[in-house]
Amino acid sequence: MDIDLDGDEDFDSGGSKLTCPGEPLTSAQDYMRGHGTYVENEEVIASVAGTIERVNKLVTVRAVRTRYNAEVGDLVVGRITEVQPRRWKVDANSRQDAVLMLSSVNLPGGVQRRKLESDELQMRTFFEEGDLLVAEVQAFFGDGSMSLHTRSLRYGKLRNGQLVVVPPILVCRLKSHFITLPCGVDLILGLNGYIWVSKHVKQSDREGEEGFDAEAVYSNQNDAIDDFTRIAISHVTNIIRALATRFIPLSDTILLKAYEWIVEQGSDVKDLLQEDIGDALVAGITAIG
Amino acid sequence: MSISKAEKSYIQTGLLSAPPRRQDGRSLLDFRSIALETGVVPLANGSARLLIADGTEILAATKLQVQDGPLPQLTCTVTCSPAAYPHLSPAALDDVQADLTALLNGTLSRHRPDNLTILPGKKAWALHLDIIVLADAGNVCDALFMAARAALWDTRVPRTRGVEYKARKDSGFDMQTAPPDFELADYWDDGEVLGGRDTWPVSITLNIESSVHYLDAILQEEASTPLRLLLMYSFPGPILQGMRTIGSGDLSLPQIKALLADGEKYALELMQALNAKLSEEDVRRNQKARDRFEQRY
């Protein structure tokens, strides 16, 4: 089956077209092949399952299931895998481990400060293996791996909560990826598909009184978390899992709606693990919207 | 999998609080939903695919081979897909495989189904059980044993009969007392089930976090729990077929006794649920075969 790409309205309408591997997309004479396609017999053919995109004469297919493709400025949640001289290796669900340089984190004793040899010797007091952090993509290296930075008071080590992993394509780009739900739960939607669900902490507490408090920022200690918050965190986690398994894109509004639906239904936390409740949730929130 | 100190402490505090809270809202003794299908590998004598809540995925298959000599032991091989453990180096992956293989072999190879002999003392079916771990989202040991049990349950042993070619009477040679060779009684017949197929053990993993224990841990929970106690029970009995502790914690004898009593209870429930599902699968597959047959003729 040939897909007609000649009508421009196909691309402008916003309704994305799905394709699957092996499907001929268009003629290779008129169009250039982009990522996710190859040329055979003068035809551009999809090599992955996903949505067809076109920029002028360049046809690409964005894969549905893929690793995270980073862009500069993206907010990601990552996990430290290795401590190396003057840098950390970070697993950010990308094809290669990301790099966090010692020079791109906030060091104790002031935001603007040169790194010292003593900092190099105590890198594990900032981040050690297994630690989760939220960071921003700063730049790319020559080999395509990304460099992160945590030079903002909102970025840094994560605590008081749990991690959920979803396919990266499901995380929408939002105005802010730091979301606070009214149930006392903070969400950090990493564009790499790692989502941190945690207890709500006031902005001022997180950053410390003096602007930057290294003790608080690099602490491994959780705050006291009450039972209600714990249940809410589990609820939100299960909602995210239920939506992700049914391939619903995650945004702040959808999550809020889903949480309201759950509260309305008065269902227990573990109910969402059941297939039919998850289906009902999706049906419920898509019907409202 | 390594997790951060904050995550670890979050999980531990949750488990020890009253009432206990787990990450996904399950109670301590709740299992995730398990999907099981038998007969998934056409070329195997028995096979099963097991999936725990879209996470842990195991494929198990058995193969029967004719072997000379007395009845051989069951041999198990566990292979882990590198995709299941992306953070492990190939050498570390080999270690995991060897570990799981030893665990399974040590427990299962003692069982000898009674209908694997073809010609007593001469030929027998050698039973090989091959298992692939396709994905690991926690509790891989219990899943392994369940998948193994399902595949062995599903195994059909071809019916055979001894054959003997005798020279004519007048030649005077008739020394053979037992038939030297065999043939398949019916080529098209799958055969009979393994003897004692409901006595294969099930495993239950008790994750022990100081005073409490819980079942069916997810990966993060496994990483934050100091000690795991694996108990392999077979029924009826119950007979404790194997036991193993994994982790750095320690247990006192009275604790172990209490855990054994609890483990037995959970294992019995697990076994009953598994048997019910396997019988259902048998019905489903036989029904399907019959329907297909009826459609054809």
Coordinates of C-alpha atoms in Angstrom, one line a residue:
Chain A
M1 CA 0.0 0.0 0.0
D2 CA 1.4 3.3 -1.0
I3 CA 0.9 6.3 1.2
D4 CA 0.2 9.5 -0.7
L5 CA 2.6 12.1 0.5
D6 CA 2.0 14.5 -2.3
G7 CA -0.9 16.3 -0.7
D8 CA 0.6 18.7 1.7
E9 CA -2.4 18.6 4.0
D10 CA -1.4 15.1 5.1
F11 CA 1.5 16.6 7.0
D12 CA 0.0 19.9 8.1
S13 CA -3.2 18.5 9.6
G14 CA -1.3 17.3 12.7
G15 CA -3.0 14.0 12.6
S16 CA 0.1 11.8 12.6
K17 CA 0.2 8.8 10.3
L18 CA 1.4 5.5 11.7
T19 CA 3.5 3.1 9.7
C20 CA 5.2 -0.2 10.3
P21 CA 8.5 -1.7 9.1
G22 CA 8.6 -2.6 5.4
E23 CA 5.8 -0.2 4.3
P24 CA 6.7 1.9 1.3
L25 CA 6.2 5.5 2.2
T26 CA 7.0 7.5 -1.0
S27 CA 9.2 7.7 -4.0
A28 CA 12.9 8.1 -3.5
Q29 CA 13.1 10.4 -6.4
D30 CA 11.0 13.1 -4.9
Y31 CA 11.9 12.7 -1.3
M32 CA 15.0 12.2 0.9
R33 CA 15.2 9.4 3.3
G34 CA 15.6 10.4 7.0
H35 CA 16.0 8.4 10.2
G36 CA 13.9 5.2 10.4
T37 CA 13.7 4.7 6.7
Y38 CA 15.7 3.1 3.9
V39 CA 15.6 3.1 0.1
E40 CA 14.9 0.1 -2.0
N41 CA 13.7 0.0 -5.6
E42 CA 13.5 3.8 -5.7
E43 CA 11.1 3.8 -2.8
V44 CA 11.5 5.2 0.7
I45 CA 10.5 2.4 3.1
A46 CA 10.0 2.5 6.8
S47 CA 12.4 0.5 8.9
V48 CA 10.7 1.1 12.3
A49 CA 7.1 1.3 13.5
G50 CA 6.1 4.8 14.3
T51 CA 4.8 8.1 13.1
I52 CA 5.7 9.5 9.7
E53 CA 7.2 13.0 9.8
R54 CA 8.3 15.3 7.0
V55 CA 10.3 18.4 6.9
N56 CA 10.3 19.8 3.4
K57 CA 11.6 16.9 1.3
L58 CA 13.0 14.9 4.2
V59 CA 10.9 12.0 5.3
T60 CA 11.5 10.4 8.7
V61 CA 9.8 7.9 10.9
R62 CA 9.8 8.5 14.6
A63 CA 9.9 5.0 16.3
V64 CA 7.2 4.3 18.9
R65 CA 9.5 2.2 21.1
T66 CA 13.0 3.5 21.2
R67 CA 15.6 4.7 23.6
Y68 CA 15.5 8.3 24.6
N69 CA 16.8 10.8 22.0
A70 CA 18.1 13.8 23.9
E71 CA 17.9 17.4 22.9
V72 CA 19.7 20.3 24.6
G73 CA 17.7 21.8 27.4
D74 CA 15.7 18.6 28.1
L75 CA 14.9 17.8 31.7
V76 CA 16.0 14.2 32.5
V77 CA 16.0 12.0 35.6
G78 CA 19.0 9.7 35.7
R79 CA 20.9 7.3 37.9
I80 CA 24.6 7.4 38.6
T81 CA 26.3 4.2 37.4
E82 CA 29.9 5.1 37.8
V83 CA 32.2 7.6 39.5
Q84 CA 35.1 8.6 37.4
P85 CA 37.9 11.2 37.7
R86 CA 36.1 14.6 37.7
R87 CA 32.9 13.1 36.2
W88 CA 30.0 10.8 36.9
K89 CA 28.5 8.4 34.4
V90 CA 24.7 8.6 34.4
D91 CA 22.2 6.1 33.1
A92 CA 19.5 8.3 31.5
N93 CA 17.7 5.6 29.4
S94 CA 19.6 6.8 26.3
R95 CA 21.8 4.8 24.0
Q96 CA 24.9 5.7 25.9
D97 CA 25.5 6.7 29.4
A98 CA 25.3 10.4 30.0
V99 CA 28.1 12.3 31.6
L100 CA 27.8 14.7 34.5
M101 CA 31.0 16.7 35.0
L102 CA 32.1 17.8 38.4
S103 CA 32.3 21.3 37.0
S104 CA 28.6 21.2 36.1
V105 CA 27.2 20.6 39.6
N106 CA 26.6 23.0 42.4
L107 CA 29.4 22.7 45.0
P108 CA 29.1 23.4 48.6
G109 CA 29.9 26.9 49.8
G110 CA 28.4 29.0 47.1
V111 CA 27.1 28.5 43.6
Q112 CA 29.8 30.4 41.8
R113 CA 33.0 28.8 42.8
R114 CA 35.9 27.1 41.1
K115 CA 36.2 23.4 41.7
L116 CA 39.1 22.4 43.9
E117 CA 41.2 19.3 44.3
S118 CA 39.4 18.6 47.6
D119 CA 36.1 18.4 45.7
E120 CA 37.6 15.8 43.3
L121 CA 38.5 13.7 46.3
Q122 CA 35.1 13.7 47.8
M123 CA 32.9 13.2 44.7
R124 CA 31.0 10.4 46.4
T125 CA 29.8 12.7 49.1
F126 CA 27.8 14.5 46.3
F127 CA 26.7 11.6 44.2
E128 CA 27.5 7.9 44.5
E129 CA 26.6 4.9 42.5
G130 CA 22.8 4.3 42.4
D131 CA 21.9 7.8 43.3
L132 CA 19.0 9.4 41.4
L133 CA 19.2 12.9 40.2
V134 CA 17.3 15.4 38.1
A135 CA 19.4 17.3 35.6
E136 CA 19.3 19.2 32.3
V137 CA 20.9 18.2 29.1
Q138 CA 23.7 20.8 28.6
A139 CA 25.5 19.7 25.4
F140 CA 26.6 16.7 23.3
F141 CA 30.0 15.2 23.0
G142 CA 31.5 14.1 19.7
D143 CA 30.3 10.5 20.1
G144 CA 26.7 11.6 20.7
S145 CA 26.6 11.0 24.4
M146 CA 25.1 13.8 26.4
S147 CA 26.5 16.1 29.0
L148 CA 24.2 17.0 31.9
H149 CA 24.3 19.8 34.4
T150 CA 22.6 20.4 37.7
R151 CA 23.5 24.1 38.1
S152 CA 20.1 25.1 39.3
L153 CA 18.6 25.0 42.7
R154 CA 15.7 22.9 41.3
Y155 CA 18.1 20.2 40.1
G156 CA 20.1 17.7 42.1
K157 CA 19.7 14.6 44.1
L158 CA 16.3 12.9 44.5
R159 CA 14.8 11.6 47.7
N160 CA 11.4 11.1 49.5
G161 CA 9.9 9.0 46.8
Q162 CA 10.0 6.3 44.1
L163 CA 10.8 6.0 40.5
V164 CA 8.5 4.8 37.6
V165 CA 9.9 4.0 34.2
V166 CA 7.7 4.6 31.1
P167 CA 8.5 4.6 27.4
P168 CA 10.2 8.0 26.8
I169 CA 7.9 8.8 23.9
L170 CA 4.9 9.0 26.2
V171 CA 6.3 12.0 28.2
C172 CA 4.9 15.2 26.7
R173 CA 6.9 18.3 26.5
L174 CA 5.4 20.7 29.0
K175 CA 5.9 24.2 30.2
S176 CA 7.3 22.8 33.5
H177 CA 8.2 19.2 34.2
F178 CA 8.0 19.8 37.9
I179 CA 4.4 19.1 38.8
T180 CA 2.7 19.3 42.1
L181 CA -0.5 17.4 42.5
P182 CA -3.0 18.6 45.1
C183 CA -2.7 15.3 47.0
G184 CA 0.7 16.4 48.3
V185 CA 2.7 14.6 45.7
D186 CA 5.5 16.1 43.6
L187 CA 6.2 14.7 40.1
I188 CA 9.3 15.2 38.0
L189 CA 8.5 14.0 34.5
G190 CA 11.9 13.3 33.0
L191 CA 11.8 13.4 29.2
N192 CA 13.8 10.2 29.1
G193 CA 10.9 8.3 30.6
Y194 CA 12.1 8.2 34.1
I195 CA 9.5 9.7 36.4
W196 CA 10.1 10.6 40.0
V197 CA 7.1 10.6 42.3
S198 CA 7.8 12.0 45.7
K199 CA 6.4 13.8 48.7
H200 CA 5.7 17.5 48.2
V201 CA 8.4 19.7 49.5
K202 CA 8.0 23.4 49.6
Q203 CA 10.2 25.3 47.2
S204 CA 11.9 27.2 50.0
D205 CA 12.7 24.0 52.0
R206 CA 14.2 22.4 49.0
E207 CA 16.6 25.1 48.3
G208 CA 17.5 26.0 51.8
E209 CA 17.3 29.3 53.6
E210 CA 20.6 30.7 52.3
G211 CA 19.9 30.0 48.7
F212 CA 22.0 26.9 48.5
D213 CA 22.4 24.4 51.3
A214 CA 24.8 21.6 50.3
E215 CA 23.9 19.5 53.3
A216 CA 20.2 19.4 52.3
V217 CA 20.8 19.1 48.5
Y218 CA 23.2 16.1 48.8
S219 CA 21.4 14.4 51.7
N220 CA 20.5 10.8 51.5
Q221 CA 18.1 11.0 54.4
N222 CA 14.4 10.9 53.6
D223 CA 12.0 13.2 55.5
A224 CA 9.3 11.7 57.6
I225 CA 6.5 10.7 55.3
D226 CA 3.1 10.1 56.6
D227 CA 0.8 7.3 55.7
F228 CA -1.5 9.4 53.5
T229 CA 1.3 10.7 51.4
R230 CA 2.7 7.2 51.0
I231 CA -0.7 6.0 49.7
A232 CA -0.9 9.0 47.4
I233 CA 2.5 8.3 46.0
S234 CA 1.6 4.7 45.3
H235 CA -1.6 5.8 43.7
V236 CA 0.1 8.2 41.4
T237 CA 2.7 5.6 40.5
N238 CA 0.1 3.0 39.7
I239 CA -1.8 5.6 37.6
I240 CA 1.3 6.3 35.6
R241 CA 1.9 2.6 35.0
A242 CA -1.7 2.0 34.0
L243 CA -1.6 4.9 31.6
A244 CA 1.7 3.9 30.2
T245 CA 0.8 0.3 29.5
R246 CA -2.2 1.6 27.6
F247 CA 0.0 4.0 25.7
I248 CA -1.6 7.2 26.9
P249 CA 0.7 10.2 26.7
L250 CA 1.4 11.7 30.1
S251 CA 0.9 15.3 30.9
D252 CA 0.0 17.3 34.0
T253 CA -3.6 17.6 33.1
I254 CA -4.1 13.9 32.3
L255 CA -2.5 12.9 35.5
L256 CA -4.6 15.3 37.5
K257 CA -7.7 14.1 35.8
A258 CA -6.7 10.4 36.4
Y259 CA -6.1 11.1 40.1
E260 CA -9.4 12.8 40.5
W261 CA -11.1 9.9 38.8
I262 CA -9.5 7.4 41.2
V263 CA -10.5 9.5 44.2
E264 CA -14.1 9.7 42.8
Q265 CA -14.2 5.9 42.4
G266 CA -12.8 5.5 45.9
S267 CA -10.8 2.6 44.7
D268 CA -7.9 1.0 46.7
V269 CA -4.3 1.5 45.6
K270 CA -3.8 -2.0 44.4
D271 CA -7.1 -2.1 42.4
L272 CA -5.3 -0.3 39.6
L273 CA -3.0 -3.3 39.1
Q274 CA -6.0 -5.1 37.7
E275 CA -6.6 -5.0 34.0
D276 CA -10.3 -3.9 34.1
I277 CA -9.8 -1.1 36.5
G278 CA -7.0 0.3 34.4
D279 CA -9.2 0.1 31.3
A280 CA -12.0 1.8 33.1
L281 CA -9.6 4.6 34.2
V282 CA -8.5 5.2 30.6
A283 CA -12.1 5.1 29.4
G284 CA -13.1 7.5 32.2
I285 CA -10.5 10.1 31.6
T286 CA -10.6 10.1 27.8
A287 CA -14.3 10.5 28.0
I288 CA -14.1 13.6 30.1
G289 CA -11.4 15.1 27.8
Chain B
M1 CA 20.6 -3.4 40.2
S2 CA 21.8 -0.7 42.5
I3 CA 19.4 1.8 44.0
S4 CA 20.1 4.9 46.0
K5 CA 20.1 5.1 49.7
A6 CA 17.1 7.3 49.7
E7 CA 15.1 4.8 47.7
K8 CA 16.2 2.0 49.9
S9 CA 15.2 3.7 53.0
Y10 CA 11.9 4.7 51.5
I11 CA 11.1 1.1 50.7
Q12 CA 12.3 -0.2 54.1
T13 CA 10.4 2.4 56.1
G14 CA 7.3 1.6 54.1
L15 CA 7.5 -2.1 54.8
L16 CA 8.1 -1.6 58.5
S17 CA 5.4 1.0 59.0
A18 CA 2.0 0.0 60.4
P19 CA 0.1 -1.0 58.2
P20 CA 2.9 -1.9 55.8
R21 CA 3.0 0.0 52.6
R22 CA 4.6 -1.3 49.4
Q23 CA 5.5 0.7 46.3
D24 CA 2.6 -0.5 44.3
G25 CA 0.1 -0.7 47.1
R26 CA 0.1 -4.5 47.4
S27 CA -0.1 -6.1 50.9
L28 CA 2.9 -8.1 52.0
L29 CA 1.6 -11.4 50.8
D30 CA 0.1 -10.3 47.5
F31 CA 1.5 -11.6 44.3
R32 CA 1.4 -9.7 41.1
S33 CA -0.9 -11.2 38.5
I34 CA 0.7 -14.1 36.6
A35 CA -0.1 -15.1 33.1
L36 CA 0.7 -18.6 32.0
E37 CA 0.4 -20.5 28.7
T38 CA 1.5 -24.0 27.9
G39 CA 2.3 -25.6 24.6
V40 CA 4.0 -22.5 23.1
V41 CA 7.0 -24.2 21.5
P42 CA 5.8 -26.5 18.7
L43 CA 9.0 -28.6 18.5
A44 CA 9.3 -29.3 22.2
N45 CA 7.7 -32.1 24.1
G46 CA 6.4 -29.7 26.6
S47 CA 6.6 -25.9 27.0
A48 CA 5.3 -23.0 28.9
R49 CA 5.6 -19.2 28.9
L50 CA 5.1 -17.3 32.2
L51 CA 4.7 -13.6 32.6
I52 CA 4.5 -11.8 35.9
A53 CA 2.6 -8.5 35.5
D54 CA 4.3 -7.5 32.2
G55 CA 7.6 -7.7 33.8
T56 CA 9.4 -11.0 34.5
E57 CA 9.1 -13.3 31.5
I58 CA 10.2 -16.9 31.4
L59 CA 10.1 -19.4 28.6
A60 CA 10.5 -23.0 29.5
A61 CA 10.6 -26.1 27.2
T62 CA 11.4 -29.8 27.7
K63 CA 12.9 -32.2 25.2
L64 CA 13.1 -35.9 25.3
Q65 CA 16.0 -37.7 23.7
V66 CA 16.7 -41.4 23.5
Q67 CA 19.7 -42.4 25.4
D68 CA 21.5 -45.7 25.9
G69 CA 22.0 -47.1 29.4
P70 CA 19.9 -46.8 32.6
L71 CA 17.5 -43.9 33.3
P72 CA 19.4 -40.6 33.2
Q73 CA 18.8 -37.6 35.5
L74 CA 16.8 -34.6 34.5
T75 CA 19.1 -31.9 33.3
C76 CA 18.1 -28.3 33.5
T77 CA 19.7 -25.3 31.8
V78 CA 18.8 -21.7 32.5
T79 CA 19.8 -19.1 30.0
C80 CA 19.4 -15.4 30.7
S81 CA 18.8 -13.0 27.8
P82 CA 21.2 -10.1 27.9
A83 CA 18.2 -7.9 27.4
A84 CA 16.9 -9.0 30.7
Y85 CA 20.0 -7.8 32.5
P86 CA 21.3 -4.9 30.4
H87 CA 23.6 -3.6 33.1
L88 CA 25.4 -6.8 33.6
S89 CA 28.7 -7.7 31.9
P90 CA 28.7 -11.0 29.9
A91 CA 30.8 -12.6 32.7
A92 CA 28.4 -11.5 35.4
L93 CA 25.5 -12.8 33.2
D94 CA 27.2 -16.2 33.0
D95 CA 27.4 -16.2 36.8
V96 CA 23.7 -15.5 37.1
Q97 CA 22.9 -18.2 34.6
A98 CA 25.1 -20.7 36.4
D99 CA 23.6 -19.8 39.7
L100 CA 20.0 -20.3 38.5
T101 CA 20.9 -23.5 36.7
A102 CA 22.5 -24.9 39.9
L103 CA 19.4 -23.9 41.9
L104 CA 17.0 -25.6 39.5
N105 CA 19.2 -28.7 38.9
G106 CA 19.8 -29.3 42.5
T107 CA 16.1 -29.3 43.3
L108 CA 14.5 -30.9 40.2
S109 CA 17.1 -33.6 39.2
R110 CA 16.2 -35.7 42.2
H111 CA 12.7 -36.3 40.7
R112 CA 12.5 -39.3 38.5
P113 CA 9.3 -39.7 36.5
D114 CA 8.5 -43.4 36.4
N115 CA 7.5 -43.7 32.7
L116 CA 10.8 -42.6 31.0
T117 CA 12.2 -46.1 30.6
I118 CA 12.0 -47.5 27.1
L119 CA 13.8 -50.8 27.5
P120 CA 14.7 -51.5 31.1
G121 CA 18.5 -51.0 31.6
K122 CA 19.2 -50.3 28.0
K123 CA 17.3 -47.4 26.6
A124 CA 15.6 -44.5 28.3
W125 CA 14.3 -41.0 27.5
A126 CA 16.7 -38.3 28.7
L127 CA 14.7 -35.4 29.9
H128 CA 16.2 -31.9 29.2
L129 CA 14.6 -28.8 30.6
D130 CA 15.7 -25.5 29.0
I131 CA 14.6 -22.2 30.4
I132 CA 15.2 -18.7 29.1
V133 CA 14.8 -15.7 31.2
L134 CA 13.5 -13.1 28.8
A135 CA 13.0 -10.3 31.3
D136 CA 13.5 -9.9 35.0
A137 CA 11.3 -7.5 37.0
G138 CA 11.8 -9.3 40.3
N139 CA 11.1 -12.6 41.8
V140 CA 12.7 -14.6 39.0
C141 CA 13.3 -17.7 41.2
D142 CA 9.6 -18.3 41.9
A143 CA 8.8 -17.7 38.3
L144 CA 11.5 -20.1 37.2
F145 CA 10.1 -22.9 39.2
M146 CA 6.5 -22.2 38.1
A147 CA 7.6 -22.1 34.5
A148 CA 9.6 -25.4 34.9
R149 CA 6.6 -27.0 36.6
A150 CA 4.3 -25.9 33.8
A151 CA 6.6 -27.2 31.1
L152 CA 7.1 -30.5 32.9
W153 CA 3.3 -30.8 33.4
D154 CA 2.8 -30.2 29.7
T155 CA 5.5 -32.8 28.7
R156 CA 4.2 -35.8 26.7
V157 CA 6.2 -39.0 26.6
P158 CA 5.8 -40.9 23.3
R159 CA 4.3 -44.3 23.7
T160 CA 6.8 -47.0 22.7
R161 CA 6.8 -50.8 22.5
G162 CA 9.7 -53.2 22.3
V163 CA 10.5 -54.9 19.0
E164 CA 12.5 -58.0 18.5
Y165 CA 13.5 -59.5 15.2
K166 CA 13.9 -63.2 15.6
A167 CA 15.5 -65.5 13.2
R168 CA 13.4 -68.4 12.0
K169 CA 13.1 -71.2 14.4
D170 CA 15.1 -73.7 12.4
S171 CA 18.3 -71.6 12.6
G172 CA 18.4 -72.3 16.3
F173 CA 19.4 -68.9 17.5
D174 CA 17.0 -67.4 20.0
M175 CA 19.2 -66.0 22.8
Q176 CA 17.5 -62.6 23.4
T177 CA 15.1 -62.5 26.3
A178 CA 14.3 -58.8 26.2
P179 CA 13.6 -56.9 23.1
P180 CA 16.7 -55.1 21.8
D181 CA 14.9 -52.3 20.0
F182 CA 11.7 -50.3 20.1
E183 CA 9.4 -48.4 17.9
L184 CA 6.8 -45.7 18.4
A185 CA 3.4 -47.1 19.1
D186 CA 1.7 -44.3 17.3
Y187 CA 3.5 -41.7 15.3
W188 CA 0.6 -39.2 15.5
D189 CA 0.0 -39.5 19.2
D190 CA 1.6 -37.0 21.5
G191 CA 1.9 -39.7 24.2
E192 CA 1.2 -39.8 27.9
V193 CA 2.0 -37.3 30.5
L194 CA 5.0 -37.6 32.7
G195 CA 4.5 -39.8 35.7
G196 CA 4.0 -37.9 38.9
R197 CA 3.6 -34.6 37.2
D198 CA 1.8 -33.0 40.1
T199 CA 4.7 -33.7 42.5
W200 CA 7.1 -31.3 40.9
P201 CA 8.1 -28.7 43.5
V202 CA 7.1 -25.0 43.6
S203 CA 9.4 -22.4 45.1
I204 CA 8.4 -19.5 47.3
T205 CA 10.7 -16.6 48.1
L206 CA 10.3 -15.0 51.4
N207 CA 11.9 -11.6 51.4
I208 CA 12.9 -10.8 55.0
E209 CA 13.1 -7.2 56.2
S210 CA 13.9 -7.5 60.0
S211 CA 10.6 -8.5 61.6
V212 CA 8.4 -8.8 58.5
H213 CA 8.6 -10.9 55.4
Y214 CA 6.9 -10.4 52.1
L215 CA 6.3 -12.2 48.8
D216 CA 6.9 -11.4 45.1
A217 CA 9.3 -8.5 45.4
I218 CA 9.9 -6.2 42.5
L219 CA 13.5 -5.3 41.6
Q220 CA 13.8 -2.3 43.8
E221 CA 12.5 -4.2 46.7
E222 CA 14.9 -7.0 46.1
A223 CA 17.7 -4.5 46.0
S224 CA 16.7 -3.0 49.4
T225 CA 16.1 -6.3 51.2
P226 CA 19.0 -7.7 53.1
L227 CA 17.9 -11.4 53.1
R228 CA 15.9 -13.7 50.9
L229 CA 14.9 -17.2 51.9
L230 CA 14.0 -19.6 49.1
L231 CA 11.9 -22.6 50.0
M232 CA 11.1 -25.3 47.5
Y233 CA 8.2 -27.5 48.5
S234 CA 6.6 -30.5 46.8
F235 CA 3.2 -31.8 47.5
P236 CA 1.5 -33.9 48.7
G237 CA 3.5 -33.9 51.9
P238 CA 4.6 -31.3 52.0
I239 CA 8.2 -32.2 51.5
L240 CA 10.9 -29.5 51.7
Q241 CA 12.9 -30.1 48.5
G242 CA 15.4 -27.3 48.9
M243 CA 16.2 -24.2 50.8
R244 CA 18.5 -21.4 50.2
T245 CA 19.3 -18.0 51.7
I246 CA 20.4 -15.2 49.5
G247 CA 21.9 -12.0 50.9
S248 CA 23.9 -10.7 53.7
G249 CA 21.5 -11.0 56.6
D250 CA 21.3 -13.8 59.0
L251 CA 18.5 -15.9 60.6
S252 CA 18.2 -17.7 63.9
L253 CA 16.8 -21.2 64.1
P254 CA 13.5 -20.3 65.7
Q255 CA 13.0 -17.7 63.0
I256 CA 13.6 -20.3 60.3
K257 CA 11.1 -22.6 61.9
A258 CA 8.4 -19.9 61.9
L259 CA 9.3 -19.0 58.3
L260 CA 9.2 -22.6 57.2
A261 CA 5.7 -22.9 58.6
D262 CA 4.6 -19.7 56.8
G263 CA 6.4 -20.7 53.6
E264 CA 4.6 -24.0 53.5
K265 CA 1.3 -22.3 53.7
Y266 CA 2.1 -19.9 50.8
A267 CA 3.6 -22.7 48.8
L268 CA 0.5 -24.8 49.1
E269 CA -1.7 -21.9 47.9
L270 CA 0.7 -21.2 45.0
M271 CA 0.7 -24.8 44.1
Q272 CA -3.1 -25.1 44.2
A273 CA -3.5 -22.0 42.0
L274 CA -0.9 -23.3 39.6
N275 CA -2.5 -26.7 39.3
A276 CA -5.9 -25.1 38.7
K277 CA -4.4 -23.0 35.9
L278 CA -2.5 -25.9 34.4
S279 CA -5.6 -28.1 34.4
E280 CA -7.5 -25.3 32.7
E281 CA -4.7 -25.0 30.1
D282 CA -5.0 -28.8 29.5
V283 CA -8.7 -28.4 28.9
R284 CA -8.2 -25.4 26.6
R285 CA -5.6 -27.1 24.5
N286 CA -7.5 -30.4 24.2
Q287 CA -10.7 -28.5 23.4
K288 CA -8.9 -26.6 20.7
A289 CA -7.5 -29.8 19.2
R290 CA -10.9 -31.4 19.2
D291 CA -12.5 -28.4 17.6
R292 CA -9.9 -28.3 14.9
F293 CA -10.4 -32.0 14.3
E294 CA -14.1 -31.6 14.0
Q295 CA -13.8 -28.7 11.6
R296 CA -11.6 -30.8 9.3
Y297 CA -13.8 -33.8 9.1

